[in-house]
mmCIF file of C-alpha atoms in Angstrom:
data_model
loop_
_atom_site.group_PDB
_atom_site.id
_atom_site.type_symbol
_atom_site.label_atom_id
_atom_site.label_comp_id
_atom_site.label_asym_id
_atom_site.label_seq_id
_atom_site.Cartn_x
_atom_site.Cartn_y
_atom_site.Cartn_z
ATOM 1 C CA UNK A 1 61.006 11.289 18.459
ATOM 2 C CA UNK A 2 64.649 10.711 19.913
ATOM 3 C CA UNK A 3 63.560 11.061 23.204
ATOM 4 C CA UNK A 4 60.642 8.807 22.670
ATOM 5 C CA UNK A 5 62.888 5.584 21.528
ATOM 6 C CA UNK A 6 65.737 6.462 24.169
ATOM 7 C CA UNK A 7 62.626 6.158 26.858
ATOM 8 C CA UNK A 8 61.035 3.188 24.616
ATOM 9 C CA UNK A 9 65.111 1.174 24.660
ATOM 10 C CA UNK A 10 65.518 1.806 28.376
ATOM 11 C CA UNK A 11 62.168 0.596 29.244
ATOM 12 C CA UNK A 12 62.948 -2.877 26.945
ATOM 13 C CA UNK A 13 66.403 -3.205 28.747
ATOM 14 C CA UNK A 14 64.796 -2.660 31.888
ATOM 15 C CA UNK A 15 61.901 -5.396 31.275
ATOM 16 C CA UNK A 16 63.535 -7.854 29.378
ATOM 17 C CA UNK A 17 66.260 -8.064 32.347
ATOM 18 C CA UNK A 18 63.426 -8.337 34.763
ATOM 19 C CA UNK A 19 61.878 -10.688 33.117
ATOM 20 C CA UNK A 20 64.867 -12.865 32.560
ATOM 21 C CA UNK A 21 65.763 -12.435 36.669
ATOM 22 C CA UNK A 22 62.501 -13.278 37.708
ATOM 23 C CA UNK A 23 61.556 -16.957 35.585
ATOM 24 C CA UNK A 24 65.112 -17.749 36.625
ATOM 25 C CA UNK A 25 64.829 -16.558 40.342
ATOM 26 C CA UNK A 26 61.419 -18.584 40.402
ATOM 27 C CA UNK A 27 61.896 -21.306 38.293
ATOM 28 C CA UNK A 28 65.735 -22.393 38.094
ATOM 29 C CA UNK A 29 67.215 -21.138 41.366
ATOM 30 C CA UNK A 30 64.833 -21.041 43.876
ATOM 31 C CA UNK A 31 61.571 -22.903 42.711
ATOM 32 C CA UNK A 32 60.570 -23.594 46.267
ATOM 33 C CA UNK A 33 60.769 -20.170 47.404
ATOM 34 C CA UNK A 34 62.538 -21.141 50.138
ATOM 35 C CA UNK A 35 64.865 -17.549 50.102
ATOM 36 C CA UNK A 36 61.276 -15.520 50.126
ATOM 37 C CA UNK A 37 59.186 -17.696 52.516
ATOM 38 C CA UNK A 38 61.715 -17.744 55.465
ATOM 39 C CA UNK A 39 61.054 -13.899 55.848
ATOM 40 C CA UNK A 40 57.232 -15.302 56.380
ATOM 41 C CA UNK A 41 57.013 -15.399 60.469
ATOM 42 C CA UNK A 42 53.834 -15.419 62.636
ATOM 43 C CA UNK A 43 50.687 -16.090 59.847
ATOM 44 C CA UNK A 44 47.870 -16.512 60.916
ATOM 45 C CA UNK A 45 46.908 -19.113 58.287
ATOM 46 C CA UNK A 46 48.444 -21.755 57.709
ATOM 47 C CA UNK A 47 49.838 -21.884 53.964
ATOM 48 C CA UNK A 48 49.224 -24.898 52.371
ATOM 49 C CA UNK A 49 52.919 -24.713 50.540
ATOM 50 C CA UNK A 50 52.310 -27.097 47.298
ATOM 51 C CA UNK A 51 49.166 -24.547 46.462
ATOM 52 C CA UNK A 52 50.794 -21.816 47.308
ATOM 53 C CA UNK A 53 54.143 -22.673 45.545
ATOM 54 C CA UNK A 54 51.697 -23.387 42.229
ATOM 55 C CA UNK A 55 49.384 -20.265 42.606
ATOM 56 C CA UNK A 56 53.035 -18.123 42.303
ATOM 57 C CA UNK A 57 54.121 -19.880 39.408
ATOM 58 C CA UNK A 58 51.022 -18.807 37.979
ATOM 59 C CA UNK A 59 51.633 -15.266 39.152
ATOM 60 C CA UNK A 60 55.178 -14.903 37.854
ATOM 61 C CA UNK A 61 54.811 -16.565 34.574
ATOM 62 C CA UNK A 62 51.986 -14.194 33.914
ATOM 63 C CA UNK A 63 53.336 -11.495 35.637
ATOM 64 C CA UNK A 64 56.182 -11.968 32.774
ATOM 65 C CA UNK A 65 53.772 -12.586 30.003
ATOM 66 C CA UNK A 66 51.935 -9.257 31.164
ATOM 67 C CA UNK A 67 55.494 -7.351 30.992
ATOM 68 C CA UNK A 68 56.466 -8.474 27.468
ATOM 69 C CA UNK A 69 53.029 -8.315 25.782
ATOM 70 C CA UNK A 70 52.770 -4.658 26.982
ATOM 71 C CA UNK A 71 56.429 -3.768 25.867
ATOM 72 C CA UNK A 72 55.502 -4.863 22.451
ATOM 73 C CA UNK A 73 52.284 -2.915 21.997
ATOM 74 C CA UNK A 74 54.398 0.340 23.010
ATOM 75 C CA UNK A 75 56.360 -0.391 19.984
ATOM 76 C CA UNK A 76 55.457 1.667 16.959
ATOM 77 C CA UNK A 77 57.333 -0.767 14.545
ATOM 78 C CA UNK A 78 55.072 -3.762 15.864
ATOM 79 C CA UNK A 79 51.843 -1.532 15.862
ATOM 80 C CA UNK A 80 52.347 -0.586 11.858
ATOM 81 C CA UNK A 81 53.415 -4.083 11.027
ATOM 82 C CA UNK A 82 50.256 -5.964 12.214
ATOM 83 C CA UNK A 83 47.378 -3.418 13.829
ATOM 84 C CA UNK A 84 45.267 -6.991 14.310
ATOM 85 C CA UNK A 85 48.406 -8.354 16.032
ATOM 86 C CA UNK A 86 48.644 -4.993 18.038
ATOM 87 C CA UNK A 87 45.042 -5.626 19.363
ATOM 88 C CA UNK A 88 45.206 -9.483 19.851
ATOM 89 C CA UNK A 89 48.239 -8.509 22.186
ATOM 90 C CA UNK A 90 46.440 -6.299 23.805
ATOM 91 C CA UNK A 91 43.706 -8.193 25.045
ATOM 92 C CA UNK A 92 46.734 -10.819 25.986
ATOM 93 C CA UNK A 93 47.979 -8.206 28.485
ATOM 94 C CA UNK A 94 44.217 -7.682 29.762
ATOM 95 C CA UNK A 95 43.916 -11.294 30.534
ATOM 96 C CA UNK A 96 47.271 -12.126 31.945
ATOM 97 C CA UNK A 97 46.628 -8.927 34.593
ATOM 98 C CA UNK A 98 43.693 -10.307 35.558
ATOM 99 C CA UNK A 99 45.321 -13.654 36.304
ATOM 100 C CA UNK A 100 48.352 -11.818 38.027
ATOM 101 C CA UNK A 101 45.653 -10.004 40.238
ATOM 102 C CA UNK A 102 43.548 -12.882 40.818
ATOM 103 C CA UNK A 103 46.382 -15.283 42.147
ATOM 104 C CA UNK A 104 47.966 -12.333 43.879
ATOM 105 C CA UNK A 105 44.699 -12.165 46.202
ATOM 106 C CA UNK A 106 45.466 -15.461 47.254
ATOM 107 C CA UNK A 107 48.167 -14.943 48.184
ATOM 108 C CA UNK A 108 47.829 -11.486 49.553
ATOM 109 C CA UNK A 109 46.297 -12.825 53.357
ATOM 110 C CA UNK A 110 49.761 -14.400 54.109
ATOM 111 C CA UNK A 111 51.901 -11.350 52.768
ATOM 112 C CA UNK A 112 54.702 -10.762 54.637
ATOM 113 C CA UNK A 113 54.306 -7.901 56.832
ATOM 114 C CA UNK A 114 51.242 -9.088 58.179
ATOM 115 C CA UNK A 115 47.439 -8.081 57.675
ATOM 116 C CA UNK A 116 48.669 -4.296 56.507
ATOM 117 C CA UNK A 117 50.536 -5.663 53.512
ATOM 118 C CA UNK A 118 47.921 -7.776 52.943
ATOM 119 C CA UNK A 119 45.106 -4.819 52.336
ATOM 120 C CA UNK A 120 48.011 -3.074 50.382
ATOM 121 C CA UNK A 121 48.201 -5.788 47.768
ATOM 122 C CA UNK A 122 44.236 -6.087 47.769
ATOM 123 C CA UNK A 123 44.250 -2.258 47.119
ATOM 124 C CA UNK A 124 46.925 -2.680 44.191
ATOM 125 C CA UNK A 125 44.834 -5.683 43.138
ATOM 126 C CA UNK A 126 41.650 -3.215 42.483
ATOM 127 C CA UNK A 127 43.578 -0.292 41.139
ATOM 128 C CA UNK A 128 45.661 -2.037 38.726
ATOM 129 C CA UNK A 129 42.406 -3.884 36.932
ATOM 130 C CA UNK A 130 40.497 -0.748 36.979
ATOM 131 C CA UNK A 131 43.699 1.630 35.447
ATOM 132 C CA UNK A 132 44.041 -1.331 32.665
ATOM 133 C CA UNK A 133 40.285 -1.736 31.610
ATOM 134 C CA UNK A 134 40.068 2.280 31.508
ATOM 135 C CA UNK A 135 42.847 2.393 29.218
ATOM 136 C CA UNK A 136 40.245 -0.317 27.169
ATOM 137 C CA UNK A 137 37.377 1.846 26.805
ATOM 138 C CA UNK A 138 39.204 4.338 25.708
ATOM 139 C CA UNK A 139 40.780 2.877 23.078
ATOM 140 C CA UNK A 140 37.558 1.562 22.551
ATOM 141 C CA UNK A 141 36.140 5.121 22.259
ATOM 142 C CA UNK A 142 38.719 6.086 19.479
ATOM 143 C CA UNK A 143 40.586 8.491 22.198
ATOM 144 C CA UNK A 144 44.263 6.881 21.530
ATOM 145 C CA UNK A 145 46.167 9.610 23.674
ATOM 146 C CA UNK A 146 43.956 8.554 26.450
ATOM 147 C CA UNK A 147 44.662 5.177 25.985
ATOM 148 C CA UNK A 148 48.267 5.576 25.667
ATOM 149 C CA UNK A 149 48.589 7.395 28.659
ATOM 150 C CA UNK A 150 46.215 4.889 31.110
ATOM 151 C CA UNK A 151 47.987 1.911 29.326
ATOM 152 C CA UNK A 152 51.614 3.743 30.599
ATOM 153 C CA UNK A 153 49.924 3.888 34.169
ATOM 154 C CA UNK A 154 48.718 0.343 33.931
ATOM 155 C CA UNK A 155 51.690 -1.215 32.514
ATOM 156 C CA UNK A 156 53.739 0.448 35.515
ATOM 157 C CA UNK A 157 52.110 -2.197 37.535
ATOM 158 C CA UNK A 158 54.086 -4.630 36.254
ATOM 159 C CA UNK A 159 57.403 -3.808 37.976
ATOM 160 C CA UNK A 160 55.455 -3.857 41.427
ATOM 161 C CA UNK A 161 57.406 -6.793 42.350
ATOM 162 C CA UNK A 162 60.984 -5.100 41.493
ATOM 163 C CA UNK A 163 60.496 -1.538 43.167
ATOM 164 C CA UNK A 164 58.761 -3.578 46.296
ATOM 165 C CA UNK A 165 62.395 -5.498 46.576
ATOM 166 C CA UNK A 166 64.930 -2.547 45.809
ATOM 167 C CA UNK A 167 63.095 -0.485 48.320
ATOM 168 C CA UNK A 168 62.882 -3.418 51.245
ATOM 169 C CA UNK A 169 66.879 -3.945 50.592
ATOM 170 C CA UNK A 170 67.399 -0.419 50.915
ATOM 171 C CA UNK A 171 65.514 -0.380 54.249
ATOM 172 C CA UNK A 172 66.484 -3.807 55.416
ATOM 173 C CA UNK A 173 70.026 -3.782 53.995
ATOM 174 C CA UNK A 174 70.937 -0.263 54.140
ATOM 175 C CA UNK A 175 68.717 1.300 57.075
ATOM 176 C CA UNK A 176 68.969 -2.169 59.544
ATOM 177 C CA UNK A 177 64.981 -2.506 59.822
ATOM 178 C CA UNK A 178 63.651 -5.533 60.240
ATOM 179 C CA UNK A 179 62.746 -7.275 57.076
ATOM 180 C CA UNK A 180 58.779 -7.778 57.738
ATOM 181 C CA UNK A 181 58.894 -3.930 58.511
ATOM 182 C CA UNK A 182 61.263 -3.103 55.279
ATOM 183 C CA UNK A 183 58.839 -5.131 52.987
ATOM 184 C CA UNK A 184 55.794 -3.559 54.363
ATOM 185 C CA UNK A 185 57.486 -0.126 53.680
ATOM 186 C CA UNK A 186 58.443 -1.494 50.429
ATOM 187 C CA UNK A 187 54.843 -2.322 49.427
ATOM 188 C CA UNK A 188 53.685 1.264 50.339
ATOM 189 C CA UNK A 189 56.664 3.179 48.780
ATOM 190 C CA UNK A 190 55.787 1.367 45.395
ATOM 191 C CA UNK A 191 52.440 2.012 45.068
ATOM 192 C CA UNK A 192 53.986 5.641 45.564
ATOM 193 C CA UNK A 193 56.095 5.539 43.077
ATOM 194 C CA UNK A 194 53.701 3.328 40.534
ATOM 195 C CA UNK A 195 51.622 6.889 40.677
ATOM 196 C CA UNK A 196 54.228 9.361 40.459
ATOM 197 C CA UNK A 197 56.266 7.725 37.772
ATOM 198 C CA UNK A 198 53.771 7.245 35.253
ATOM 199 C CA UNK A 199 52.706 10.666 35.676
ATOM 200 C CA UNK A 200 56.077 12.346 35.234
ATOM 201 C CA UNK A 201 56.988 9.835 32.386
ATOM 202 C CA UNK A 202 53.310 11.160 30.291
ATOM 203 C CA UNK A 203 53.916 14.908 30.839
ATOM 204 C CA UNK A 204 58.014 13.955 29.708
ATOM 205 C CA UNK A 205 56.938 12.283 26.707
ATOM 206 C CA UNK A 206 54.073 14.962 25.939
ATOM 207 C CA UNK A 207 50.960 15.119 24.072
ATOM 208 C CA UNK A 208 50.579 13.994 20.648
ATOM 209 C CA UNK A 209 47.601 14.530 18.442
ATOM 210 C CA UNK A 210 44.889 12.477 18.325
ATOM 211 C CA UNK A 211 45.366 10.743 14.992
ATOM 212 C CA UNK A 212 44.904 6.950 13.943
ATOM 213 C CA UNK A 213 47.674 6.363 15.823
ATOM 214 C CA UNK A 214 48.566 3.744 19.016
ATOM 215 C CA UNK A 215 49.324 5.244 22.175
ATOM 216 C CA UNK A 216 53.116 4.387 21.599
ATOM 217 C CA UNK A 217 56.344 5.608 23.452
ATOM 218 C CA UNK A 218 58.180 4.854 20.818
ATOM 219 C CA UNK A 219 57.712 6.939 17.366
#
């Protein structure tokens, strides 16, 4: 149980500060992306920047949305004080992944890195949908360990953005590589890591049994 809410507070601390960085990043600081889009060099389409600049919004504000709905619905308290609020919230997360995958494959064919970060981002834009509606049927099918456990693989999806980042600044910043070459590195070492993480974090937090229960990380 201890081990469960020390996992469950440093995955809130972890979220909400991402959360906070990235509507201020994209919204206060830098709304033009002006910072991310000089990195952009030699695409092969031509972006249409006032779309573009309105199809991220879209992406980060439900990226965010996607992030805080499914930190709630890990939390036990929250699950016991409303299960119809629980489930509502749920289908919240479903919908805003969809609408982070759906305006990430626009903007996947001018990715930087070229055409092989774009077919990484289309491959992370079929995986993630598929992990998440998995995690659905089974809650649908009454198997909540199951669910727990796909909903801890799908939710890891949401910090794409952040391990894409620390692992291009550790390449670009710490190794010298170019940036286009960091960033595609980045994009590959995440989806790594969005694999391996969730996997060690289920066997760490351990099965439970399979009582009328919410797959929660947090007892």
């Amino acid at each position: 149980m201890k081990k469960r809410k020390t996992l469950y507070g440093l995955l809130a601390g972890v979220s909400i500060l991402f959360i906070l960085y990235a509507l201020a990043k994209n919204f206060v600081f830098d709304p033009a992306a002006e910072g991310f889009l000089s990195h952009k060099t030699g695409l092969k389409r031509e972006l249409n920047l006032p779309v573009w600049l309105n199809v991220m919004y879209v992406h980060v504000a439900f990226a965010c949305i996607a992030m805080a709905s499914g930190l709630l619905n890990f939390s036990m308290r929250f699950f016991e004080k409303s299960r119809k609020l629980h489930r509502i919230n749920g289908y919240v997360y479903i919908v805003s992944v969809l609408l982070v995958v759906l305006t990430s494959g626009y903007m996947a064919p001018y990715a930087t890195g070229g055409k092989i970060s774009s077919i990484g981002f289309n491959l992370l834009n079929m995986v993630w949908p598929l992990i998440t509606i998995t995690a659905l049927i089974q809650i649908k099918k009454k198997r909540m360990i199951r669910h727990r456990n796909w909903m801890i693989r799908s939710y890891a999806f949401c910090f794409t953005n952040l391990l894409i980042h620390l692992i291009t600044s550790l390449f670009h910043q710490g190794f010298g590589l170019v940036y286009a070459t960091s960033y595609t590195i980045g994009l590959y070492g995440s989806m790594v890591l969005l694999l391996v993480i969730p996997y060690i974090l289920i066997r760490k937090i351990g099965p439970t049994r399979e009582i009328a229960n919410p797959p929660s990380m947090q007892q």
